[in-house]
């Protein structure tokens, strides 16, 4: 499997942090630290909904892509508090995180809702960043591969063969998210390879070669080089460290293969 065929993606997930007024100072600190980053990776920052317009405005001149952290599975209608894929596309958002473990654990999102959201994103022009990952209990029980495969197959259920190429998969072991614990590069690589095998079984060798698989879970400037060097890890989904320009920059630079 050759990494050259795939985009490298470094995606920040700001979760419910930051204010619109902080985006410009963040960017002005980040950009000098990552000269020419677009030569080796696509950098995405997924921000809270109210910050999307300011993120789009500020990031545009620096070629940083903007993502949302969630969206509705429904097209439109009486869904108070929800945001649709059309509304995200309308203002120029390109990416959306779907099925993050915090959505699954805190807001009851199931594999079925994740699947509907993936369809909604791919029916439009959004790139869904589909999150999968196991709890510590599941890892210790030895069911990680099966569980991740089931989550991924459910998320992509019914997605036509010509559609998944725009998707990005993020392997995020739940026990590593926000905990400072990281999967070892070998463990992360092993699960990401399994994810690629699932993609191959569903959509064939070409899809498996081109769909990026990211690792997420306490990725930081120290562990990023080893994680990003793995054969089947094409980037990162980064929470805490993406809020600190110096740390985020170091991770972006660690993705530079040259
Ligand atoms: P973390 O979060 O990097 O803070 O562990 C990752 C994520 O939740 O996507």
mmCIF file of C-alpha atoms and ligand atoms in Angstrom:
data_model
loop_
_atom_site.group_PDB
_atom_site.id
_atom_site.type_symbol
_atom_site.label_atom_id
_atom_site.label_comp_id
_atom_site.label_asym_id
_atom_site.label_seq_id
_atom_site.Cartn_x
_atom_site.Cartn_y
_atom_site.Cartn_z
ATOM 1 C CA UNK A 1 0.000 0.000 0.000
ATOM 2 C CA UNK A 2 1.545 3.268 -1.052
ATOM 3 C CA UNK A 3 0.947 6.468 0.881
ATOM 4 C CA UNK A 4 1.655 8.570 -2.197
ATOM 5 C CA UNK A 5 -1.842 7.876 -3.466
ATOM 6 C CA UNK A 6 -3.502 9.467 -0.480
ATOM 7 C CA UNK A 7 -3.983 12.981 0.817
ATOM 8 C CA UNK A 8 -2.304 13.719 4.112
ATOM 9 C CA UNK A 9 -4.800 15.483 6.350
ATOM 10 C CA UNK A 10 -4.143 17.225 9.643
ATOM 11 C CA UNK A 11 -7.487 18.140 11.123
ATOM 12 C CA UNK A 12 -8.025 20.109 14.312
ATOM 13 C CA UNK A 13 -11.141 19.562 16.379
ATOM 14 C CA UNK A 14 -11.646 22.586 18.575
ATOM 15 C CA UNK A 15 -14.692 21.015 20.258
ATOM 16 C CA UNK A 16 -16.579 23.638 22.345
ATOM 17 C CA UNK A 17 -13.571 25.924 22.715
ATOM 18 C CA UNK A 18 -12.439 29.302 21.354
ATOM 19 C CA UNK A 19 -14.284 32.492 20.425
ATOM 20 C CA UNK A 20 -14.531 34.126 17.016
ATOM 21 C CA UNK A 21 -12.185 36.887 18.163
ATOM 22 C CA UNK A 22 -9.473 34.305 18.840
ATOM 23 C CA UNK A 23 -9.296 32.936 15.306
ATOM 24 C CA UNK A 24 -7.192 35.680 13.762
ATOM 25 C CA UNK A 25 -4.557 35.727 16.550
ATOM 26 C CA UNK A 26 -4.443 31.911 16.428
ATOM 27 C CA UNK A 27 -3.847 31.978 12.685
ATOM 28 C CA UNK A 28 -1.229 34.731 12.841
ATOM 29 C CA UNK A 29 0.735 32.665 15.320
ATOM 30 C CA UNK A 30 0.311 29.408 13.389
ATOM 31 C CA UNK A 31 1.107 30.419 9.824
ATOM 32 C CA UNK A 32 4.748 31.572 10.251
ATOM 33 C CA UNK A 33 5.462 28.209 11.903
ATOM 34 C CA UNK A 34 4.174 26.173 8.961
ATOM 35 C CA UNK A 35 5.561 27.779 5.794
ATOM 36 C CA UNK A 36 4.205 26.085 2.648
ATOM 37 C CA UNK A 37 2.276 23.470 4.650
ATOM 38 C CA UNK A 38 -0.147 23.029 1.754
ATOM 39 C CA UNK A 39 2.686 21.404 -0.210
ATOM 40 C CA UNK A 40 2.522 18.341 1.992
ATOM 41 C CA UNK A 41 -0.818 18.336 3.733
ATOM 42 C CA UNK A 42 -4.357 19.501 3.790
ATOM 43 C CA UNK A 43 -4.976 21.343 7.035
ATOM 44 C CA UNK A 44 -8.524 21.469 8.324
ATOM 45 C CA UNK A 45 -9.888 23.076 11.479
ATOM 46 C CA UNK A 46 -13.305 21.937 12.696
ATOM 47 C CA UNK A 47 -14.868 24.718 14.722
ATOM 48 C CA UNK A 48 -18.134 25.238 16.641
ATOM 49 C CA UNK A 49 -21.056 26.362 14.431
ATOM 50 C CA UNK A 50 -21.071 30.063 15.442
ATOM 51 C CA UNK A 51 -17.368 30.327 14.594
ATOM 52 C CA UNK A 52 -17.752 28.982 11.050
ATOM 53 C CA UNK A 53 -18.167 32.356 9.262
ATOM 54 C CA UNK A 54 -15.133 33.915 10.937
ATOM 55 C CA UNK A 55 -13.053 30.767 10.409
ATOM 56 C CA UNK A 56 -14.003 30.728 6.724
ATOM 57 C CA UNK A 57 -13.099 34.418 6.404
ATOM 58 C CA UNK A 58 -9.743 34.233 8.187
ATOM 59 C CA UNK A 59 -8.541 30.808 7.023
ATOM 60 C CA UNK A 60 -9.362 31.384 3.362
ATOM 61 C CA UNK A 61 -6.261 33.418 2.583
ATOM 62 C CA UNK A 62 -4.076 30.787 4.230
ATOM 63 C CA UNK A 63 -5.599 27.751 2.503
ATOM 64 C CA UNK A 64 -6.741 26.229 5.775
ATOM 65 C CA UNK A 65 -9.975 24.291 5.249
ATOM 66 C CA UNK A 66 -12.913 24.672 7.562
ATOM 67 C CA UNK A 67 -14.995 21.870 8.994
ATOM 68 C CA UNK A 68 -18.031 21.537 11.247
ATOM 69 C CA UNK A 69 -18.086 19.109 14.160
ATOM 70 C CA UNK A 70 -21.523 17.665 13.571
ATOM 71 C CA UNK A 71 -24.613 18.071 11.420
ATOM 72 C CA UNK A 72 -28.174 16.817 11.155
ATOM 73 C CA UNK A 73 -29.083 13.633 9.367
ATOM 74 C CA UNK A 74 -32.180 15.413 8.033
ATOM 75 C CA UNK A 75 -32.336 17.660 4.986
ATOM 76 C CA UNK A 76 -34.509 20.421 6.447
ATOM 77 C CA UNK A 77 -37.597 20.947 8.550
ATOM 78 C CA UNK A 78 -38.755 21.110 12.156
ATOM 79 C CA UNK A 79 -35.520 20.097 13.916
ATOM 80 C CA UNK A 80 -34.905 22.849 16.433
ATOM 81 C CA UNK A 81 -31.256 23.416 17.157
ATOM 82 C CA UNK A 82 -29.981 21.350 14.240
ATOM 83 C CA UNK A 83 -27.848 22.370 11.253
ATOM 84 C CA UNK A 84 -28.175 20.732 7.834
ATOM 85 C CA UNK A 85 -25.573 19.715 5.293
ATOM 86 C CA UNK A 86 -27.051 22.220 2.825
ATOM 87 C CA UNK A 87 -26.590 25.020 5.351
ATOM 88 C CA UNK A 88 -22.959 24.062 5.875
ATOM 89 C CA UNK A 89 -22.284 23.853 2.133
ATOM 90 C CA UNK A 90 -24.111 27.128 1.568
ATOM 91 C CA UNK A 91 -21.519 29.092 3.537
ATOM 92 C CA UNK A 92 -18.562 27.163 2.108
ATOM 93 C CA UNK A 93 -17.802 24.529 4.730
ATOM 94 C CA UNK A 94 -15.997 21.546 3.201
ATOM 95 C CA UNK A 95 -15.641 19.013 6.010
ATOM 96 C CA UNK A 96 -17.776 17.663 8.806
ATOM 97 C CA UNK A 97 -16.856 15.332 11.650
ATOM 98 C CA UNK A 98 -19.420 12.554 11.929
ATOM 99 C CA UNK A 99 -19.825 10.050 14.748
ATOM 100 C CA UNK A 100 -17.251 11.503 17.118
ATOM 101 C CA UNK A 101 -17.223 9.390 20.285
ATOM 102 C CA UNK A 102 -18.353 12.415 22.325
ATOM 103 C CA UNK A 103 -21.470 12.612 20.128
ATOM 104 C CA UNK A 104 -22.008 8.885 20.494
ATOM 105 C CA UNK A 105 -21.434 8.811 24.268
ATOM 106 C CA UNK A 106 -22.965 12.121 25.382
ATOM 107 C CA UNK A 107 -25.712 12.617 22.807
ATOM 108 C CA UNK A 108 -26.768 9.069 22.071
ATOM 109 C CA UNK A 109 -25.661 8.924 18.458
ATOM 110 C CA UNK A 110 -25.885 5.387 17.153
ATOM 111 C CA UNK A 111 -24.322 3.624 14.205
ATOM 112 C CA UNK A 112 -27.650 4.197 12.470
ATOM 113 C CA UNK A 113 -27.662 7.980 12.917
ATOM 114 C CA UNK A 114 -24.018 8.080 11.916
ATOM 115 C CA UNK A 115 -24.938 6.216 8.725
ATOM 116 C CA UNK A 116 -27.696 8.686 7.914
ATOM 117 C CA UNK A 117 -25.363 11.614 8.454
ATOM 118 C CA UNK A 118 -22.720 10.045 6.231
ATOM 119 C CA UNK A 119 -25.335 9.711 3.475
ATOM 120 C CA UNK A 120 -26.409 13.326 3.976
ATOM 121 C CA UNK A 121 -22.799 14.543 3.737
ATOM 122 C CA UNK A 122 -21.941 12.467 0.676
ATOM 123 C CA UNK A 123 -25.191 13.334 -1.103
ATOM 124 C CA UNK A 124 -23.962 16.893 -0.928
ATOM 125 C CA UNK A 125 -20.381 17.973 -1.447
ATOM 126 C CA UNK A 126 -19.122 17.632 2.116
ATOM 127 C CA UNK A 127 -16.183 15.424 3.112
ATOM 128 C CA UNK A 128 -17.284 13.452 6.161
ATOM 129 C CA UNK A 129 -14.578 12.635 8.697
ATOM 130 C CA UNK A 130 -16.086 9.428 10.043
ATOM 131 C CA UNK A 131 -14.930 8.544 13.561
ATOM 132 C CA UNK A 132 -14.635 4.996 14.854
ATOM 133 C CA UNK A 133 -12.918 3.601 17.935
ATOM 134 C CA UNK A 134 -13.137 1.338 20.932
ATOM 135 C CA UNK A 135 -13.391 1.864 24.702
ATOM 136 C CA UNK A 136 -10.693 0.572 27.038
ATOM 137 C CA UNK A 137 -12.928 -2.320 28.115
ATOM 138 C CA UNK A 138 -13.432 -3.315 24.488
ATOM 139 C CA UNK A 139 -9.691 -3.108 23.795
ATOM 140 C CA UNK A 140 -8.893 -5.243 26.814
ATOM 141 C CA UNK A 141 -11.547 -7.740 25.743
ATOM 142 C CA UNK A 142 -9.734 -8.079 22.409
ATOM 143 C CA UNK A 143 -12.673 -6.950 20.271
ATOM 144 C CA UNK A 144 -11.150 -3.764 18.824
ATOM 145 C CA UNK A 145 -10.839 -4.943 15.229
ATOM 146 C CA UNK A 146 -14.327 -6.438 15.100
ATOM 147 C CA UNK A 147 -15.889 -3.416 16.727
ATOM 148 C CA UNK A 148 -14.140 -0.897 14.489
ATOM 149 C CA UNK A 149 -15.010 -2.962 11.409
ATOM 150 C CA UNK A 150 -18.670 -3.057 12.463
ATOM 151 C CA UNK A 151 -18.751 0.700 13.127
ATOM 152 C CA UNK A 152 -17.210 1.402 9.750
ATOM 153 C CA UNK A 153 -19.457 -0.991 7.821
ATOM 154 C CA UNK A 154 -22.501 0.507 9.558
ATOM 155 C CA UNK A 155 -21.368 4.062 8.831
ATOM 156 C CA UNK A 156 -20.942 3.240 5.140
ATOM 157 C CA UNK A 157 -23.984 1.004 4.836
ATOM 158 C CA UNK A 158 -25.790 1.662 1.563
ATOM 159 C CA UNK A 159 -23.175 4.156 0.352
ATOM 160 C CA UNK A 160 -22.782 3.567 -3.389
ATOM 161 C CA UNK A 161 -19.453 2.482 -4.818
ATOM 162 C CA UNK A 162 -18.804 5.841 -6.490
ATOM 163 C CA UNK A 163 -19.318 7.870 -3.312
ATOM 164 C CA UNK A 164 -16.893 6.937 -0.505
ATOM 165 C CA UNK A 165 -13.816 8.389 -2.192
ATOM 166 C CA UNK A 166 -14.577 11.736 -0.597
ATOM 167 C CA UNK A 167 -14.763 10.241 2.886
ATOM 168 C CA UNK A 168 -12.023 10.336 5.496
ATOM 169 C CA UNK A 169 -11.907 7.780 8.305
ATOM 170 C CA UNK A 170 -10.573 8.675 11.754
ATOM 171 C CA UNK A 171 -9.549 5.917 14.120
ATOM 172 C CA UNK A 172 -9.962 7.367 17.596
ATOM 173 C CA UNK A 173 -9.590 4.951 20.512
ATOM 174 C CA UNK A 174 -11.937 6.429 23.108
ATOM 175 C CA UNK A 175 -9.555 5.754 25.973
ATOM 176 C CA UNK A 176 -6.969 7.955 24.265
ATOM 177 C CA UNK A 177 -9.192 10.989 23.675
ATOM 178 C CA UNK A 178 -8.328 13.896 25.941
ATOM 179 C CA UNK A 179 -6.574 11.571 28.380
ATOM 180 C CA UNK A 180 -2.935 12.086 27.441
ATOM 181 C CA UNK A 181 -2.744 8.343 26.706
ATOM 182 C CA UNK A 182 -1.962 7.501 23.104
ATOM 183 C CA UNK A 183 -2.146 4.248 21.220
ATOM 184 C CA UNK A 184 1.348 3.025 20.426
ATOM 185 C CA UNK A 185 2.280 3.621 16.794
ATOM 186 C CA UNK A 186 2.144 -0.161 16.236
ATOM 187 C CA UNK A 187 -1.327 -0.532 17.765
ATOM 188 C CA UNK A 188 -2.666 2.486 15.877
ATOM 189 C CA UNK A 189 -1.131 1.224 12.628
ATOM 190 C CA UNK A 190 -2.618 -2.223 13.147
ATOM 191 C CA UNK A 191 -6.173 -0.849 13.525
ATOM 192 C CA UNK A 192 -5.729 1.613 10.636
ATOM 193 C CA UNK A 193 -4.560 -1.271 8.438
ATOM 194 C CA UNK A 194 -7.675 -3.183 9.452
ATOM 195 C CA UNK A 195 -9.799 -0.159 8.526
ATOM 196 C CA UNK A 196 -8.173 -0.108 5.105
ATOM 197 C CA UNK A 197 -8.895 -3.821 4.728
ATOM 198 C CA UNK A 198 -12.572 -3.140 5.481
ATOM 199 C CA UNK A 199 -12.640 -0.365 2.869
ATOM 200 C CA UNK A 200 -11.062 -2.766 0.362
ATOM 201 C CA UNK A 201 -13.635 -5.446 1.121
ATOM 202 C CA UNK A 202 -16.466 -2.962 0.631
ATOM 203 C CA UNK A 203 -15.237 -0.824 -2.246
ATOM 204 C CA UNK A 204 -12.174 -2.468 -3.770
ATOM 205 C CA UNK A 205 -8.459 -1.794 -4.014
ATOM 206 C CA UNK A 206 -8.676 1.688 -5.520
ATOM 207 C CA UNK A 207 -10.855 3.038 -2.702
ATOM 208 C CA UNK A 208 -8.564 1.416 -0.131
ATOM 209 C CA UNK A 209 -5.589 3.086 -1.773
ATOM 210 C CA UNK A 210 -7.036 6.611 -1.862
ATOM 211 C CA UNK A 211 -9.220 7.030 1.236
ATOM 212 C CA UNK A 212 -7.231 8.697 4.027
ATOM 213 C CA UNK A 213 -7.254 7.064 7.453
ATOM 214 C CA UNK A 214 -6.382 9.383 10.340
ATOM 215 C CA UNK A 215 -5.400 8.639 13.916
ATOM 216 C CA UNK A 216 -6.879 10.681 16.778
ATOM 217 C CA UNK A 217 -6.463 10.524 20.538
ATOM 218 C CA UNK A 218 -3.997 12.715 22.424
ATOM 219 C CA UNK A 219 -1.856 13.286 19.352
ATOM 220 C CA UNK A 220 0.738 15.932 20.179
ATOM 221 C CA UNK A 221 4.034 17.299 18.927
ATOM 222 C CA UNK A 222 5.963 14.513 20.678
ATOM 223 C CA UNK A 223 4.084 11.448 19.478
ATOM 224 C CA UNK A 224 3.002 12.772 16.056
ATOM 225 C CA UNK A 225 6.215 11.915 14.134
ATOM 226 C CA UNK A 226 6.054 8.207 15.030
ATOM 227 C CA UNK A 227 2.301 7.944 14.491
ATOM 228 C CA UNK A 228 2.372 9.780 11.162
ATOM 229 C CA UNK A 229 5.260 7.627 9.938
ATOM 230 C CA UNK A 230 3.048 4.527 9.988
ATOM 231 C CA UNK A 231 2.159 3.045 6.643
ATOM 232 C CA UNK A 232 -1.609 3.261 7.027
ATOM 233 C CA UNK A 233 -1.879 6.478 9.047
ATOM 234 C CA UNK A 234 -2.449 9.398 6.691
ATOM 235 C CA UNK A 235 -2.857 12.182 9.204
ATOM 236 C CA UNK A 236 -4.417 13.115 12.486
ATOM 237 C CA UNK A 237 -7.607 14.350 14.115
ATOM 238 C CA UNK A 238 -6.340 16.509 16.906
ATOM 239 C CA UNK A 239 -8.297 17.931 19.832
ATOM 240 C CA UNK A 240 -6.385 19.610 22.664
ATOM 241 C CA UNK A 241 -3.161 20.216 20.749
ATOM 242 C CA UNK A 242 -5.008 21.885 17.863
ATOM 243 C CA UNK A 243 -5.908 24.803 20.151
ATOM 244 C CA UNK A 244 -2.252 25.680 20.683
ATOM 245 C CA UNK A 245 -0.684 27.165 17.546
ATOM 246 C CA UNK A 246 2.837 25.941 18.374
ATOM 247 C CA UNK A 247 1.693 22.365 19.042
ATOM 248 C CA UNK A 248 -0.599 22.262 16.026
ATOM 249 C CA UNK A 249 2.200 23.647 13.847
ATOM 250 C CA UNK A 250 4.611 20.990 15.093
ATOM 251 C CA UNK A 251 2.122 18.273 14.180
ATOM 252 C CA UNK A 252 1.579 19.757 10.721
ATOM 253 C CA UNK A 253 5.351 19.864 10.244
ATOM 254 C CA UNK A 254 5.654 16.270 11.449
ATOM 255 C CA UNK A 255 3.423 15.268 8.529
ATOM 256 C CA UNK A 256 5.985 16.630 6.073
ATOM 257 C CA UNK A 257 7.577 13.602 4.400
ATOM 258 C CA UNK A 258 10.585 15.509 3.039
HETATM 259 P P1 LIG B 1 -7.579 14.890 21.804
HETATM 260 O O1 LIG B 1 -8.970 14.790 21.034
HETATM 261 O O2 LIG B 1 -6.516 15.124 20.767
HETATM 262 O O3 LIG B 1 -7.741 16.045 22.756
HETATM 263 O O4 LIG B 1 -7.382 13.587 22.502
HETATM 264 C C1 LIG B 1 -9.077 14.133 19.800
HETATM 265 C C2 LIG B 1 -10.500 14.121 19.336
HETATM 266 O O5 LIG B 1 -11.401 14.041 20.172
HETATM 267 O O6 LIG B 1 -10.761 14.208 18.135
#
